[in-house]
mmCIF file of C-alpha atoms in Angstrom:
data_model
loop_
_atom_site.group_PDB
_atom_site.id
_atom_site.type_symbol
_atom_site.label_atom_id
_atom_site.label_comp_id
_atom_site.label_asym_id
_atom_site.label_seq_id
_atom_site.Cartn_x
_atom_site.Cartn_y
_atom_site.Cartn_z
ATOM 1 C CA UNK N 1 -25.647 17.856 -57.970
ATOM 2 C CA UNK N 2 -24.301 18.585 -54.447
ATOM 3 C CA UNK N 3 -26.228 21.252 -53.889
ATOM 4 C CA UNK N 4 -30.062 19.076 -54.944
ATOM 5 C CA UNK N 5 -28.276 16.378 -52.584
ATOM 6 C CA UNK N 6 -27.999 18.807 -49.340
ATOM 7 C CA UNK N 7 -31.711 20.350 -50.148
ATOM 8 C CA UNK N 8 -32.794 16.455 -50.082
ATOM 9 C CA UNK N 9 -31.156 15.861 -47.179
ATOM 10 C CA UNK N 10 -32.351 18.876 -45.000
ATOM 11 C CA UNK N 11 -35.851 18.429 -46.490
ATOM 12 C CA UNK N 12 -36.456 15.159 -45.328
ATOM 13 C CA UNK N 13 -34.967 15.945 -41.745
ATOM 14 C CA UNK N 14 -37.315 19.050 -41.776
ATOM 15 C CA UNK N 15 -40.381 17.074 -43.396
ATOM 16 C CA UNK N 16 -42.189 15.947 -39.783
ATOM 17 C CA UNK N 17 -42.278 19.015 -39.048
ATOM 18 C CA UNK N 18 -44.734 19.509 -42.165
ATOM 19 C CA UNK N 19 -47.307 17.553 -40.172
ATOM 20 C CA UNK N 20 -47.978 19.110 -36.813
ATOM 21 C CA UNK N 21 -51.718 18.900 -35.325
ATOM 22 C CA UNK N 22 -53.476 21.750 -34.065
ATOM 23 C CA UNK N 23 -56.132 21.998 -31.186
ATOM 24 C CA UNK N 24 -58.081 24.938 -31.220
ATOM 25 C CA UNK N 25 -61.027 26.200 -29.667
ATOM 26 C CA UNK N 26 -60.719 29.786 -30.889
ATOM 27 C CA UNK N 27 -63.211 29.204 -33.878
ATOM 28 C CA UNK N 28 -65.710 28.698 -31.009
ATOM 29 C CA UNK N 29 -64.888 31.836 -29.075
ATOM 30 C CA UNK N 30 -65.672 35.666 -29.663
ATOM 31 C CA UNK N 31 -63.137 36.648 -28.170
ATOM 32 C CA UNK N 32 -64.655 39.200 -25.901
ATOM 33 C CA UNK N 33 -64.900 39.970 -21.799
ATOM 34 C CA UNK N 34 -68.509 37.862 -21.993
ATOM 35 C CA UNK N 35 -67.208 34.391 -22.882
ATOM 36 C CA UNK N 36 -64.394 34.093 -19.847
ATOM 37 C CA UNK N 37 -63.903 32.755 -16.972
ATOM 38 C CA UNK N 38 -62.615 34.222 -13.574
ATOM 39 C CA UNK N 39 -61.029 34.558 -11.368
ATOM 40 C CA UNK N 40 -57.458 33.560 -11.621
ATOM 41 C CA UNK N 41 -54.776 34.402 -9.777
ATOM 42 C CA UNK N 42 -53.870 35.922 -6.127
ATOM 43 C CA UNK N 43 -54.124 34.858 -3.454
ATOM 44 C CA UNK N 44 -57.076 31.706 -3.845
ATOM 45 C CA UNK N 45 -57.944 30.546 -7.053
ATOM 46 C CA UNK N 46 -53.975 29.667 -8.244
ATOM 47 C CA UNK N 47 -54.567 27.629 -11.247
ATOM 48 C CA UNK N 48 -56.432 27.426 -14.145
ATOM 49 C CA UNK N 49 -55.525 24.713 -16.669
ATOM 50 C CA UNK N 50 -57.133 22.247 -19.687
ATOM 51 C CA UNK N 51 -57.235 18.841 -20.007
ATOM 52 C CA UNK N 52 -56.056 17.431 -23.650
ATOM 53 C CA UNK N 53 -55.790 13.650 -24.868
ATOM 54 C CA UNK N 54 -53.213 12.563 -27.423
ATOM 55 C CA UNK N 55 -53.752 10.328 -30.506
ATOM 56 C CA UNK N 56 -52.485 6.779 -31.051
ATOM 57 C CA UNK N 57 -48.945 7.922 -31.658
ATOM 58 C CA UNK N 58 -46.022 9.933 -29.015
ATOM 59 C CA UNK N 59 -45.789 13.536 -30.436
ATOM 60 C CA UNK N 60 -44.025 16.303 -29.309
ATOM 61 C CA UNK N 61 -46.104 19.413 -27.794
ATOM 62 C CA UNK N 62 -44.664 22.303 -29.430
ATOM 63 C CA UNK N 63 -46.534 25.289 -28.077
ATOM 64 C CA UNK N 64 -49.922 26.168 -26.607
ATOM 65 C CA UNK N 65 -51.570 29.300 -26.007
ATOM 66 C CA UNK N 66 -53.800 30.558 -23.457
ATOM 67 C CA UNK N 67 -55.634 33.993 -24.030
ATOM 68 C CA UNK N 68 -55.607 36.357 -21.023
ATOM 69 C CA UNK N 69 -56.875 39.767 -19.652
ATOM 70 C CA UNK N 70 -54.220 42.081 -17.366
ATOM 71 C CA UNK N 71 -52.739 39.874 -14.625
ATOM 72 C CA UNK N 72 -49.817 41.664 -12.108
ATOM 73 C CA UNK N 73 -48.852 38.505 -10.198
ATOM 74 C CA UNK N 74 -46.432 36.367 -11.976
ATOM 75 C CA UNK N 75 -47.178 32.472 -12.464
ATOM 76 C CA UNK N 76 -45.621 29.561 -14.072
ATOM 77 C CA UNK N 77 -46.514 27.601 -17.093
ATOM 78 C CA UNK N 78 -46.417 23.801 -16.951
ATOM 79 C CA UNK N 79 -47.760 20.757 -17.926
ATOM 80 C CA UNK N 80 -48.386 17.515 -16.323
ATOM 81 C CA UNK N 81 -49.591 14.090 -16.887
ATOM 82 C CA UNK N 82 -53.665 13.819 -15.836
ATOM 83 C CA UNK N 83 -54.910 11.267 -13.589
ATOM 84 C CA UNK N 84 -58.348 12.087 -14.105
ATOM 85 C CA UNK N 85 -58.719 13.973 -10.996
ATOM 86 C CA UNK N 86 -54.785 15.717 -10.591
ATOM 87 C CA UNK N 87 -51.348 16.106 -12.077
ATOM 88 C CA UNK N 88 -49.913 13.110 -11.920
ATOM 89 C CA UNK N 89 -46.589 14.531 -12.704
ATOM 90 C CA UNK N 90 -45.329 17.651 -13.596
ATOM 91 C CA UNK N 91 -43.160 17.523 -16.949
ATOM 92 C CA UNK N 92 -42.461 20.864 -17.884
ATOM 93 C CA UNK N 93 -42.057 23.919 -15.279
ATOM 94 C CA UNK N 94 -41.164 27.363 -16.604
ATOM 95 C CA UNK N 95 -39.464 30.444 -15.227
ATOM 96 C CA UNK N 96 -41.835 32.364 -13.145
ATOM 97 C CA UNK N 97 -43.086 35.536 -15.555
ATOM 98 C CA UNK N 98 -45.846 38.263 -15.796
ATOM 99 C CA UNK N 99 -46.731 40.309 -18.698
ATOM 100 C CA UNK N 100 -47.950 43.629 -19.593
ATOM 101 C CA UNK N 101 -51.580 43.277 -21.194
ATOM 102 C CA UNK N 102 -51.431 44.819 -25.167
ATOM 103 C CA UNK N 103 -55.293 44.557 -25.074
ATOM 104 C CA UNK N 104 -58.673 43.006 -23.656
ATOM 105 C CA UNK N 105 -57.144 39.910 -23.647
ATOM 106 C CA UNK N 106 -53.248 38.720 -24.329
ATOM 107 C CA UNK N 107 -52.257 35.559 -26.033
ATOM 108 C CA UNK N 108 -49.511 33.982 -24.018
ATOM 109 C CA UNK N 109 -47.892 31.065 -26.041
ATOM 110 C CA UNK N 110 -45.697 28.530 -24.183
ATOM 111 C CA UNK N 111 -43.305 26.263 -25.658
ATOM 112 C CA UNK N 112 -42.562 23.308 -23.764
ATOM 113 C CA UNK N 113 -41.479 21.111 -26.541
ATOM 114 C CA UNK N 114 -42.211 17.450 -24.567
ATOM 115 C CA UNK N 115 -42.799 14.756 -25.434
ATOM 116 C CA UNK N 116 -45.828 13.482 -24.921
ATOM 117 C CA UNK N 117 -47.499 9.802 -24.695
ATOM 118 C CA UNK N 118 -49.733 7.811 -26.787
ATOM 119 C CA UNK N 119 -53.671 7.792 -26.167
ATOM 120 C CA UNK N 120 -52.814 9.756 -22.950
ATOM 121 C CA UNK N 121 -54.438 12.765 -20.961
ATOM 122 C CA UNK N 122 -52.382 16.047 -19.580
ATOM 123 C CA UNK N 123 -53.007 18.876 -18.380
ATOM 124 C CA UNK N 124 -51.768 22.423 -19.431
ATOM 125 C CA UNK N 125 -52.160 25.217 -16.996
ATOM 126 C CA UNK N 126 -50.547 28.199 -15.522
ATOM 127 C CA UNK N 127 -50.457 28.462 -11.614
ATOM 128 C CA UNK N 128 -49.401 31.544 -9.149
ATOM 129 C CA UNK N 129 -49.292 28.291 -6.712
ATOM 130 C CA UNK N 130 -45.791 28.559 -4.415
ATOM 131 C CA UNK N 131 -44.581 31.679 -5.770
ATOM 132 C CA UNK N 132 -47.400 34.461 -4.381
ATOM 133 C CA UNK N 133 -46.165 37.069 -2.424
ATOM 134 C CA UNK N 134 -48.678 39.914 -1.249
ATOM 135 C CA UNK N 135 -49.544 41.132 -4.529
ATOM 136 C CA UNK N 136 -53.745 40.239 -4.733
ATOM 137 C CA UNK N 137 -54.481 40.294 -8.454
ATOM 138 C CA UNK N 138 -56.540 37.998 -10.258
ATOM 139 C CA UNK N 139 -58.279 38.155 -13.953
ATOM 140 C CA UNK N 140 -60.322 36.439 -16.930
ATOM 141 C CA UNK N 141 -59.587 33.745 -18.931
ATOM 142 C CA UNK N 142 -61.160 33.437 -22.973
ATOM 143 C CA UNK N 143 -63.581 30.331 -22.493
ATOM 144 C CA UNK N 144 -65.604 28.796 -24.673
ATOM 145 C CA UNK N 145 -69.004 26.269 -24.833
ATOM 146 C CA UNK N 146 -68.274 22.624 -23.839
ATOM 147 C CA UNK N 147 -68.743 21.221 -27.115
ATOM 148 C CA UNK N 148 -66.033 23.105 -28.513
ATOM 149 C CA UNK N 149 -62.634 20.671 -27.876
ATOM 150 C CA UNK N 150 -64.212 16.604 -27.105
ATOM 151 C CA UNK N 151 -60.834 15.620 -25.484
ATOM 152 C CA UNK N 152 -60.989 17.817 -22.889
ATOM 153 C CA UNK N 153 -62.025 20.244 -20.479
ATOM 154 C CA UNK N 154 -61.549 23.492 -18.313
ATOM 155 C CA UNK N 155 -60.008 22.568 -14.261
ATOM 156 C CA UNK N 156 -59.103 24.956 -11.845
ATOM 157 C CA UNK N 157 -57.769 24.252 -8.254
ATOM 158 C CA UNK N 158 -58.230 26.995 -5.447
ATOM 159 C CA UNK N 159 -55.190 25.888 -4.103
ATOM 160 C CA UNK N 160 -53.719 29.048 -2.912
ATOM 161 C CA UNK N 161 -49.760 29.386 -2.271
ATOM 162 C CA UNK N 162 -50.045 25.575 -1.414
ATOM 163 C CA UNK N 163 -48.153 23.224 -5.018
ATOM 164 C CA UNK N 164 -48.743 20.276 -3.136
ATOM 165 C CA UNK N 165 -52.387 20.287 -3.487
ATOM 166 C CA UNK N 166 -51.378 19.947 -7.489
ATOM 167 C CA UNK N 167 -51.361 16.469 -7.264
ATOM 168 C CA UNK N 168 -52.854 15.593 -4.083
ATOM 169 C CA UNK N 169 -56.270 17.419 -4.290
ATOM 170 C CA UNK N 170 -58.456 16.739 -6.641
ATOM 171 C CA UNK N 171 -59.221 19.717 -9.548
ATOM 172 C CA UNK N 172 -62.624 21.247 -10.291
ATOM 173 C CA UNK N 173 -64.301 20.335 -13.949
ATOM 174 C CA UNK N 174 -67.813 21.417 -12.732
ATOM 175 C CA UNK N 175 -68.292 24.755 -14.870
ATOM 176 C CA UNK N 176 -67.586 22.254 -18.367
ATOM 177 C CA UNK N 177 -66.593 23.969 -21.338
ATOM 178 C CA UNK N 178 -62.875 24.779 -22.716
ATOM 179 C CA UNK N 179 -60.453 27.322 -22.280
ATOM 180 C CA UNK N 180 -60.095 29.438 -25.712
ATOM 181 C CA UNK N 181 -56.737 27.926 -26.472
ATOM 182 C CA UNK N 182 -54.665 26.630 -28.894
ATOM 183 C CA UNK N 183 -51.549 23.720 -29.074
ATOM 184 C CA UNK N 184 -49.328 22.739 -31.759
ATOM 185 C CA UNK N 185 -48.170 18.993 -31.633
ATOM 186 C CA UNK N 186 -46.018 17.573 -34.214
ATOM 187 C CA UNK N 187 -44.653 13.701 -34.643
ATOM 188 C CA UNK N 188 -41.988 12.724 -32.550
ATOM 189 C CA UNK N 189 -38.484 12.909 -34.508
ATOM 190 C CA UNK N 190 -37.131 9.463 -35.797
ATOM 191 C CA UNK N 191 -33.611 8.373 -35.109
ATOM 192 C CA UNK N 192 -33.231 8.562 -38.738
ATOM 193 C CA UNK N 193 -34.026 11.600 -38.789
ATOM 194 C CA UNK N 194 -31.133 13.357 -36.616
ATOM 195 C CA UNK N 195 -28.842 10.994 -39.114
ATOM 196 C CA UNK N 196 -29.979 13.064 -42.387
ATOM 197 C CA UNK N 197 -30.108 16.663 -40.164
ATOM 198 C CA UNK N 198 -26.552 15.927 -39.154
ATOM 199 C CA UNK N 199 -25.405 14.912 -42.705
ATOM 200 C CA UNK N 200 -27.208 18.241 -44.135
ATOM 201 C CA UNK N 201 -25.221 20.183 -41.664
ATOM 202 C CA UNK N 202 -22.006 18.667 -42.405
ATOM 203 C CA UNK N 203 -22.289 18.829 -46.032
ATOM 204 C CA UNK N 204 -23.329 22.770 -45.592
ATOM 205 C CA UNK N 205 -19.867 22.968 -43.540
ATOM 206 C CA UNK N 206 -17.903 21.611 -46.797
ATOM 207 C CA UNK N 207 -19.354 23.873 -48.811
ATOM 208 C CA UNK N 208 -18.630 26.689 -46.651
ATOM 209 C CA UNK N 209 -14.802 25.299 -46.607
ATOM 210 C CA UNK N 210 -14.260 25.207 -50.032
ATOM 211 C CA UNK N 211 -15.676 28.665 -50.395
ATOM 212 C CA UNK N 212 -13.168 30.382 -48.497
#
C-alpha cells in the first residue's frame, strides 16, 4: 500500500513533464551542405539565431538544438526576449565552448531550462560576439524553406566582437526561411507540484530507514 502511494505521488510530480511541445523544422530539411546557410562565426558575421513565439500559457524551454558544420572559434549559447527587431534582454548566457565536428554537420543541444512568457517572441542564437580573439573561422548552418516553422524566422547580426550591437542594432531577417532546429518546451511546474515531489522523496527516505 505504501509502496502504490509513493509511485502515485512521484507520478503525478513527474506527469507535466509527459506533455512537453516540440518545434522542429528537421522534417523539412535534408540535412546536407546544400540547404545551409553561411557564414557564421570569426571575425564579422557573430551571430546567427531564430526567432520562436510561445503559446497562450508560460512554459519552460528545456533544450534546443542547432545543427552545425566544423567551427574552431568558441561562442556562447543564449536566449533573449525579441523586440521584433533585437534582444530585448538576454535570459540565459552559457559558458563560452567549441566542439569537435563528428560529421557534415553536428547537433549542438542547449539546455537553458527558462522560463519563458505567454504569447511572447525570443530569440535563440549562438554568438562569437565579445569573446573573439584572432582565430578567423566561420561555417554553415542546416536551414530550411520559410514555410517550414510559422512562428518564426532565421536573424543574423554582423556584429563582430561588438555584444552591444545585440540589442541596440537591429538583426537581419531578409534571407526568410528557418534554421534546421529543434526545442523542447514543457508546462511550467505548479506549486503543487514541488509539494507531491518533496513528499515522494521523503517517503523514499523512510523506506530506505527502515531497511537498514
Amino acid at each position: 500500500m505504501k509502496k502504490s502511494l509513493l509511485a502515485l505521488l512521484l507520478s503525478c510530480a513527474l506527469a507535466p513533464a509527459a506533455y512537453a511541445d516540440t518545434i522542429s523544422t528537421l522534417d523539412q530539411w535534408d540535412g546536407t551542405i546544400d540547404s545551409s546557410v553561411s557564414p557564421f562565426g570569426n571575425p564579422d558575421t557573430a551571430t546567427y539565431g531564430q526567432t520562436i513565439t510561445t503559446g497562450n500559457v508560460a512554459q519552460v524551454l528545456q533544450s534546443f538544438t542547432f545543427n552545425l558544420t566544423a567551427l574552431d572559434a568558441a561562442f556562447t549559447v543564449e536566449v533573449g526576449t525579441w523586440t521584433g527587431s533585437n534582444v530585448g534582454e538576454v535570459i540565459y548566457r552559457s559558458d563560452p565552448f567549441s566542439f569537435t565536428a563528428q560529421s557534415e554537420f553536428t547537433a549542438i543541444t542547449a539546455t537553458p531550462d527558462v522560463t519563458l512568457n505567454a504569447n511572447s517572441q525570443y530569440v535563440l542564437y549562438f554568438t562569437t560576439s565579445g569573446i573573439q580573439d584572432n582565430t578567423s573561422s566561420t561555417n554553415a548552418w542546416g536551414f530550411t524553406a520559410d514555410t517550414a516553422y510559422s512562428g518564426g524566422t532565421f536573424v543574423y547580426l554582423n556584429n563582430g566582437n561588438d555584444r552591444s550591437q545585440l540589442t541596440s542594432a537591429t538583426w537581419n531577417s531578409a534571407l526568410g526561411g528557418d534554421l534546421a532546429f529543434t526545442a523542447t518546451l514543457a508546462p511550467v511546474p505548479e506549486p503543487s507540484t514541488y509539494g507531491l515531489l518533496l513528499a515522494g522523496l521523503g517517503l523514499v527516505g523512510v523506506f530506505a530507514r527502515r531497511r537498514k
